[in-house]
mmCIF file with all atom_site columns, C-alpha atoms in Angstrom:
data_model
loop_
_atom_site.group_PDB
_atom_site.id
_atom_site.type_symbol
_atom_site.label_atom_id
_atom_site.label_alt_id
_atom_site.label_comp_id
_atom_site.label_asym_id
_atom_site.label_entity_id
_atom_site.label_seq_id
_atom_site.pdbx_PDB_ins_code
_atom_site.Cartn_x
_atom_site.Cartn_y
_atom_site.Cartn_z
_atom_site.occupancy
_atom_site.B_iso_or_equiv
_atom_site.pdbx_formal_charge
_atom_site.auth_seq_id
_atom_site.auth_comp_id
_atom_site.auth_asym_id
_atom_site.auth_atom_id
_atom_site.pdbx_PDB_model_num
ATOM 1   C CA . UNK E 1 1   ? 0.000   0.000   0.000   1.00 0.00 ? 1   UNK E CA 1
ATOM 2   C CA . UNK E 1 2   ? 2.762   2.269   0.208   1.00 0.00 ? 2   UNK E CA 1
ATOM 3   C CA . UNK E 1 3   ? 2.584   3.463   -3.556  1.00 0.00 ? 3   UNK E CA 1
ATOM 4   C CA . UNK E 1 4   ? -0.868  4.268   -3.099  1.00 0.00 ? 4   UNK E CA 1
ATOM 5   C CA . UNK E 1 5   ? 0.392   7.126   -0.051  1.00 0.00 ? 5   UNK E CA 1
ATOM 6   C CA . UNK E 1 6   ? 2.741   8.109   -1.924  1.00 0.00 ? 6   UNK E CA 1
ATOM 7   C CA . UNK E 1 7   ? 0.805   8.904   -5.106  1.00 0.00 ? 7   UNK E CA 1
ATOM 8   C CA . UNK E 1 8   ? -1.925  10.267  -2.684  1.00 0.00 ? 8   UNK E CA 1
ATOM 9   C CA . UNK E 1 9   ? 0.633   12.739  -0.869  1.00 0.00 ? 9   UNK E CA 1
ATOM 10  C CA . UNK E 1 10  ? 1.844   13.692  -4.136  1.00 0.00 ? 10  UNK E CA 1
ATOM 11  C CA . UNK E 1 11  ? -1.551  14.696  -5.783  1.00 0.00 ? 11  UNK E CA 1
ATOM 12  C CA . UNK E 1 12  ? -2.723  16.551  -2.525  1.00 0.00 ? 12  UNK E CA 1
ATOM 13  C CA . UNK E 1 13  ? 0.713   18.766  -2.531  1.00 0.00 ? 13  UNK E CA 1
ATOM 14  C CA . UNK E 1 14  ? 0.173   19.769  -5.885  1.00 0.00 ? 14  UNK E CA 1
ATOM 15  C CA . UNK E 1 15  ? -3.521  20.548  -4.850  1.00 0.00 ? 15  UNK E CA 1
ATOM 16  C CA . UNK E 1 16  ? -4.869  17.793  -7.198  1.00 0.00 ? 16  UNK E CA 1
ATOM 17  C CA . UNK E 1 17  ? -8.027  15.370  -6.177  1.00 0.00 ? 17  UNK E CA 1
ATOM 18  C CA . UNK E 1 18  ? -7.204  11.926  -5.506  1.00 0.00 ? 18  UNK E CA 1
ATOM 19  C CA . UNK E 1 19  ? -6.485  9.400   -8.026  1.00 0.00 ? 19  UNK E CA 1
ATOM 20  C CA . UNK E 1 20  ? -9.132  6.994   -9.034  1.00 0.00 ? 20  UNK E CA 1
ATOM 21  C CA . UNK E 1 21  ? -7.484  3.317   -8.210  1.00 0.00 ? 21  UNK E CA 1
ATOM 22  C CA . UNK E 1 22  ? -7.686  0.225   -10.588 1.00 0.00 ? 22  UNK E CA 1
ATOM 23  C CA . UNK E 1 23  ? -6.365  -3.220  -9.563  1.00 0.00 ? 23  UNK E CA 1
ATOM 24  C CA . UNK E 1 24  ? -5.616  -5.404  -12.681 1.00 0.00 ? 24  UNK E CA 1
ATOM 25  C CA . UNK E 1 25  ? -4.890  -9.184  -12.425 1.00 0.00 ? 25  UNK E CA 1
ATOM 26  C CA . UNK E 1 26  ? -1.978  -10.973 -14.561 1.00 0.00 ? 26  UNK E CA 1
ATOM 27  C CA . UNK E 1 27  ? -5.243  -12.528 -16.230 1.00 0.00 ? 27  UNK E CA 1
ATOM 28  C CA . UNK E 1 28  ? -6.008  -10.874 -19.925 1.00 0.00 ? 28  UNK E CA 1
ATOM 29  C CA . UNK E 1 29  ? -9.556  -11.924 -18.922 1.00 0.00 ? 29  UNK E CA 1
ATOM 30  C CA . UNK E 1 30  ? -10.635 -10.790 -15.613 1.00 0.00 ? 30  UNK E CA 1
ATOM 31  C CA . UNK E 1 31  ? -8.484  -7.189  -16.692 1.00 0.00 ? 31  UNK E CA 1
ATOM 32  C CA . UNK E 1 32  ? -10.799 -6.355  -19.926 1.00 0.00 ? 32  UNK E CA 1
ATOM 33  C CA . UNK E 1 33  ? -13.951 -7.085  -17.405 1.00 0.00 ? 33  UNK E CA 1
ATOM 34  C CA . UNK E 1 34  ? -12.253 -4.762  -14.865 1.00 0.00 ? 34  UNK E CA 1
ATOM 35  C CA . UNK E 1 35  ? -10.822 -2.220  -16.949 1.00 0.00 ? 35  UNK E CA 1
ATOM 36  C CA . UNK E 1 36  ? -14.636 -1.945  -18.878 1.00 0.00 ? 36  UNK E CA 1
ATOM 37  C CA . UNK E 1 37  ? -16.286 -1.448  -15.041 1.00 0.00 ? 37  UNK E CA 1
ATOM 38  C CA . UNK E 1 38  ? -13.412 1.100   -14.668 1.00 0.00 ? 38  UNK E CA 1
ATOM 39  C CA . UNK E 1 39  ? -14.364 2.858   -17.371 1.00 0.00 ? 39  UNK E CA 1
ATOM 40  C CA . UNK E 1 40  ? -17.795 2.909   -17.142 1.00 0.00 ? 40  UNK E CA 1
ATOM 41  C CA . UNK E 1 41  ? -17.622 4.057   -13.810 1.00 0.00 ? 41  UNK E CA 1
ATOM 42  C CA . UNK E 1 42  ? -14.643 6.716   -14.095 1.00 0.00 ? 42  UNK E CA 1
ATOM 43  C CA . UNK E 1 43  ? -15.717 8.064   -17.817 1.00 0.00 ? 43  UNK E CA 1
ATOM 44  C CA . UNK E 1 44  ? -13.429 10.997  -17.295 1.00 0.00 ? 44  UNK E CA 1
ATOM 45  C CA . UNK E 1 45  ? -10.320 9.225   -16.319 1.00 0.00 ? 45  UNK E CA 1
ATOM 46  C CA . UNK E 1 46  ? -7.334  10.361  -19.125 1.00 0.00 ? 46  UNK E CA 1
ATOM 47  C CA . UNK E 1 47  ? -4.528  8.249   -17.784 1.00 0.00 ? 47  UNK E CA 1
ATOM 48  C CA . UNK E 1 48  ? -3.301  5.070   -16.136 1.00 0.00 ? 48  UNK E CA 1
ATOM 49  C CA . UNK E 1 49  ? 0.073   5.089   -13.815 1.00 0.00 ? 49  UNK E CA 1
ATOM 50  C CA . UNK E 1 50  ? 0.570   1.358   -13.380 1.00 0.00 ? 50  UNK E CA 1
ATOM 51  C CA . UNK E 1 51  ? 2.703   -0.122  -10.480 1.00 0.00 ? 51  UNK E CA 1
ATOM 52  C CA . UNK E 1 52  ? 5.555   -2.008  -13.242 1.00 0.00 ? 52  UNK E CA 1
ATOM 53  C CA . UNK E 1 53  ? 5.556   -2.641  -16.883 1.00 0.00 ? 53  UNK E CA 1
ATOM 54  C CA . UNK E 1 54  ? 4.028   -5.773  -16.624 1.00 0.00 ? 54  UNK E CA 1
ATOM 55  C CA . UNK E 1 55  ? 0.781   -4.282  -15.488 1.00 0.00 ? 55  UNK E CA 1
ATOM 56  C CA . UNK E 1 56  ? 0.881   -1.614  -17.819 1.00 0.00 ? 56  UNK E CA 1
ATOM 57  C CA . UNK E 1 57  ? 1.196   -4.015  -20.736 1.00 0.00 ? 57  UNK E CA 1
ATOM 58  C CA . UNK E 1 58  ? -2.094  -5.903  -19.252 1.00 0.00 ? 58  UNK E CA 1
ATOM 59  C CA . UNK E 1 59  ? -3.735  -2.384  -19.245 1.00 0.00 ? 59  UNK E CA 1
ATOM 60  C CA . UNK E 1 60  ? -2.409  -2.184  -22.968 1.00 0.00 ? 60  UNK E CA 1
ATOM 61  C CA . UNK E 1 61  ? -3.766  -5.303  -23.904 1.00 0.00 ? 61  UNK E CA 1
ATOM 62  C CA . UNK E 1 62  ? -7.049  -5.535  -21.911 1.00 0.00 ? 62  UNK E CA 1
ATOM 63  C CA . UNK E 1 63  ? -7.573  -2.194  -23.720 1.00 0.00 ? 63  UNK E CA 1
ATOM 64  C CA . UNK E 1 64  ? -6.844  -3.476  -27.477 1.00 0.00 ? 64  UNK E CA 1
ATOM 65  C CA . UNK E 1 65  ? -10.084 -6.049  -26.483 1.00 0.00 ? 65  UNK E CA 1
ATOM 66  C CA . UNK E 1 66  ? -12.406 -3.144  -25.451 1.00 0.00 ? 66  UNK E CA 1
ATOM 67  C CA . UNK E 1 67  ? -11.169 -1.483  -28.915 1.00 0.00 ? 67  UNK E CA 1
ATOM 68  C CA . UNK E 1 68  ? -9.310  1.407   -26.957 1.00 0.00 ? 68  UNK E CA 1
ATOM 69  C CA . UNK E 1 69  ? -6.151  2.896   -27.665 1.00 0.00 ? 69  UNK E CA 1
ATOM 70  C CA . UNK E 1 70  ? -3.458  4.816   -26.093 1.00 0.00 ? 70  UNK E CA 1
ATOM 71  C CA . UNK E 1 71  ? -2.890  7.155   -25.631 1.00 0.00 ? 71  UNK E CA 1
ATOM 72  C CA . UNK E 1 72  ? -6.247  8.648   -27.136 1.00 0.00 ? 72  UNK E CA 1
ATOM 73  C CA . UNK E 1 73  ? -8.510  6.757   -25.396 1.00 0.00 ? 73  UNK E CA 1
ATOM 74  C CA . UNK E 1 74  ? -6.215  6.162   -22.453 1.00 0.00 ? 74  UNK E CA 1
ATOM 75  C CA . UNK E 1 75  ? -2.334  6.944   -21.891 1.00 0.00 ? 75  UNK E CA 1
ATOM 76  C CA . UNK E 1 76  ? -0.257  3.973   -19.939 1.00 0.00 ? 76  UNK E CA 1
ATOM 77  C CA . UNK E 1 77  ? 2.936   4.557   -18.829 1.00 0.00 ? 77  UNK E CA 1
ATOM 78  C CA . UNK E 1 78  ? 4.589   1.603   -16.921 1.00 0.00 ? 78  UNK E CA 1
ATOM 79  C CA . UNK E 1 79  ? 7.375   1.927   -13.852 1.00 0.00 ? 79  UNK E CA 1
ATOM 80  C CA . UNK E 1 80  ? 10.553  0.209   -14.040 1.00 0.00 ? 80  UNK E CA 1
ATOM 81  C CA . UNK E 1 81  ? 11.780  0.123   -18.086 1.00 0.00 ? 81  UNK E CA 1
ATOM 82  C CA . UNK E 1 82  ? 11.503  -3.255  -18.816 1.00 0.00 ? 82  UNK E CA 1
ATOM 83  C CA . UNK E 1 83  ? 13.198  -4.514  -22.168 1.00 0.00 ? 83  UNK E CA 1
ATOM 84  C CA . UNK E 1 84  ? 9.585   -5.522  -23.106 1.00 0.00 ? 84  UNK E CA 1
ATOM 85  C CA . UNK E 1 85  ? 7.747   -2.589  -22.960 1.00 0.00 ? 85  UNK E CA 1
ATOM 86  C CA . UNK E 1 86  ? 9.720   -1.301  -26.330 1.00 0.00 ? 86  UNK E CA 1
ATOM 87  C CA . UNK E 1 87  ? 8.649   -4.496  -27.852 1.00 0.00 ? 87  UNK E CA 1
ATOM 88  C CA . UNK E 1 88  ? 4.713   -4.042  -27.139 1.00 0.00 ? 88  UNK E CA 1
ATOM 89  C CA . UNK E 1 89  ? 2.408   -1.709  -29.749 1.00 0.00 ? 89  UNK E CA 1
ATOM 90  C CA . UNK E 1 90  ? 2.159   0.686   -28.895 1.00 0.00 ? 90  UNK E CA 1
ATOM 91  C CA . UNK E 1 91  ? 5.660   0.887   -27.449 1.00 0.00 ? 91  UNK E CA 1
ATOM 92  C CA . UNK E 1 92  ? 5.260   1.372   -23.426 1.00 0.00 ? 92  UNK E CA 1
ATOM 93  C CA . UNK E 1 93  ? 6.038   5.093   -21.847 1.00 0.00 ? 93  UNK E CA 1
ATOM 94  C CA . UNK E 1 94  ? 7.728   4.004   -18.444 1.00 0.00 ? 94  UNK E CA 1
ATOM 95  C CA . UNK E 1 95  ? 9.408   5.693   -15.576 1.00 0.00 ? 95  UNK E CA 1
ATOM 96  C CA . UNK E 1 96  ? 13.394  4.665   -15.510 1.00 0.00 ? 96  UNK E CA 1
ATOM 97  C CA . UNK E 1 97  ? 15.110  3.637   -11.941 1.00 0.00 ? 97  UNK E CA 1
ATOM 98  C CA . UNK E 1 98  ? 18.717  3.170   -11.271 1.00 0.00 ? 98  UNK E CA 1
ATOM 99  C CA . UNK E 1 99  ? 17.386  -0.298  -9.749  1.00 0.00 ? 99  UNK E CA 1
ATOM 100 C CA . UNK E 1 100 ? 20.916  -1.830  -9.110  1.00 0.00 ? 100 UNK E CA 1
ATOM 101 C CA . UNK E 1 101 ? 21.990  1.174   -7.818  1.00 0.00 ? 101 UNK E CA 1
ATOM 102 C CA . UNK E 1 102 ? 19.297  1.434   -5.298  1.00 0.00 ? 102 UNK E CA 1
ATOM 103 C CA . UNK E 1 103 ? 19.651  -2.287  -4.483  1.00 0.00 ? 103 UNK E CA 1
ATOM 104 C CA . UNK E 1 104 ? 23.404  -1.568  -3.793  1.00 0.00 ? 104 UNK E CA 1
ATOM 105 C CA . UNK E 1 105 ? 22.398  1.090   -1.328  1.00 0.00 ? 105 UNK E CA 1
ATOM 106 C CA . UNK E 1 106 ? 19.776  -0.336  0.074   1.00 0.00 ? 106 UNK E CA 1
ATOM 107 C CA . UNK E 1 107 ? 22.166  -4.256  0.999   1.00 0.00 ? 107 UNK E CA 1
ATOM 108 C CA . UNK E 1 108 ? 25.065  -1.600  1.966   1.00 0.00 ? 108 UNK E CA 1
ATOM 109 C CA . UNK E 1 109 ? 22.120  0.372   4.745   1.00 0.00 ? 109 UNK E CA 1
ATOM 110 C CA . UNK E 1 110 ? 20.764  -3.103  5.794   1.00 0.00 ? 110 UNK E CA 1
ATOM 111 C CA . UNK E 1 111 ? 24.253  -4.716  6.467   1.00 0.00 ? 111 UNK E CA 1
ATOM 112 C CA . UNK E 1 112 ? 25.252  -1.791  8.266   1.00 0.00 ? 112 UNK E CA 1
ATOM 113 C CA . UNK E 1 113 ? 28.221  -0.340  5.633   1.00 0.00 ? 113 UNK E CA 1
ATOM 114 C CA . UNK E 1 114 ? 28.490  3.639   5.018   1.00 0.00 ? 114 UNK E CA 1
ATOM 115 C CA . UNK E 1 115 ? 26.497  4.911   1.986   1.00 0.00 ? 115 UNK E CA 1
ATOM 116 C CA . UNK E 1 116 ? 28.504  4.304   -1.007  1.00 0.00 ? 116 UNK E CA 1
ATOM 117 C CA . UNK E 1 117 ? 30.448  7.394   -3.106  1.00 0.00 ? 117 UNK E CA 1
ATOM 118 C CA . UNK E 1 118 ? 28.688  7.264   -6.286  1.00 0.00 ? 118 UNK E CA 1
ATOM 119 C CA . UNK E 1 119 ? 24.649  8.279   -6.210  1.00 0.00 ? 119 UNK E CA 1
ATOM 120 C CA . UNK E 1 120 ? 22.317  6.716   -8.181  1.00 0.00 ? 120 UNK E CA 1
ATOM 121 C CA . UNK E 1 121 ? 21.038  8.539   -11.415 1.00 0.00 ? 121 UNK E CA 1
ATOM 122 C CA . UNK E 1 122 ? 17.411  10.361  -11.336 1.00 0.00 ? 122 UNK E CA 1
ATOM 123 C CA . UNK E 1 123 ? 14.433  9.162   -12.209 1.00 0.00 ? 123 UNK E CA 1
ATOM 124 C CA . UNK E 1 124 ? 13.743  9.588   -15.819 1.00 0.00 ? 124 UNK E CA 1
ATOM 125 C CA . UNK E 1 125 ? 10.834  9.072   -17.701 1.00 0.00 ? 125 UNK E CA 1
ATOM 126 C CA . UNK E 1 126 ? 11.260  7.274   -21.340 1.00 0.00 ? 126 UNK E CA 1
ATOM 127 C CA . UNK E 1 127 ? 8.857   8.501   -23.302 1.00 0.00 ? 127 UNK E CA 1
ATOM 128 C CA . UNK E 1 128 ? 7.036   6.322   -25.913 1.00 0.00 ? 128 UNK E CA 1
ATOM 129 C CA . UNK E 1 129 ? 3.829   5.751   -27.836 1.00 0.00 ? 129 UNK E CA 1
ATOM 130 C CA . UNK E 1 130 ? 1.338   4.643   -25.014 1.00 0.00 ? 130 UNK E CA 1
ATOM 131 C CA . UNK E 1 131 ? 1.969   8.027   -22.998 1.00 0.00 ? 131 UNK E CA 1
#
């Protein structure tokens, strides 16, 4: 739950109302009937920010059943810049980490080592045909 606080803090300091939430399953299935209710019930809903790429690319794909497309019906952009996300049409808009350098921080806090010297790089958002 701690992406959803996040996201909520986020939207409340820049004075925005709170985002609509949408849980998709791995199944192609059960996300077109969800993503349809979704719809249906949040008509003015522009944009999806899914937890990792692999959800996004369910969002894409649920929404290629209900005959939508992104981003003019609805953009996706995905979090973490999988390799498959470039593969996908459209191509996936994603949010880039410095994952192993994170990870490296993160073993070197937890074992109880000083920070290392080099940072990791900013966030940066690739952006693609879904976004």
């Amino acid at each position: 739950m701690a992406p959803y606080r996040l996201i909520r803090r986020a939207t409340q300091a820049a004075g925005l109302p709170d985002c609509s939430t949408l849980v998709l399953p791995g199944t192609l299935d059960t996300a077109e009937e969800r993503l349809r209710a979704f719809r249906t019930e949040h008509p003015n809903v522009t944009a999806v920010l899914a937890y990792n790429d692999d959800l996004a690319l369910v969002t894409l794909a649920a929404m290629r059943r209900l005959g939508l497309r992104a981003p003019d019906d609805l953009a996706v952009i995905g979090f973490d810049d999988t390799p498959h996300g470039a593969l996908f049409s459209p191509a996936l808009t994603t949010v880039h980490i410095d994952a192993e350098a994170i990870g490296r921080d993160a073993a070197r806090t937890a074992l109880g080592l000083p920070p290392a010297d080099t940072a990791s790089r900013p966030a940066r958002v690739i952006v693609r045909e879904s976004g």
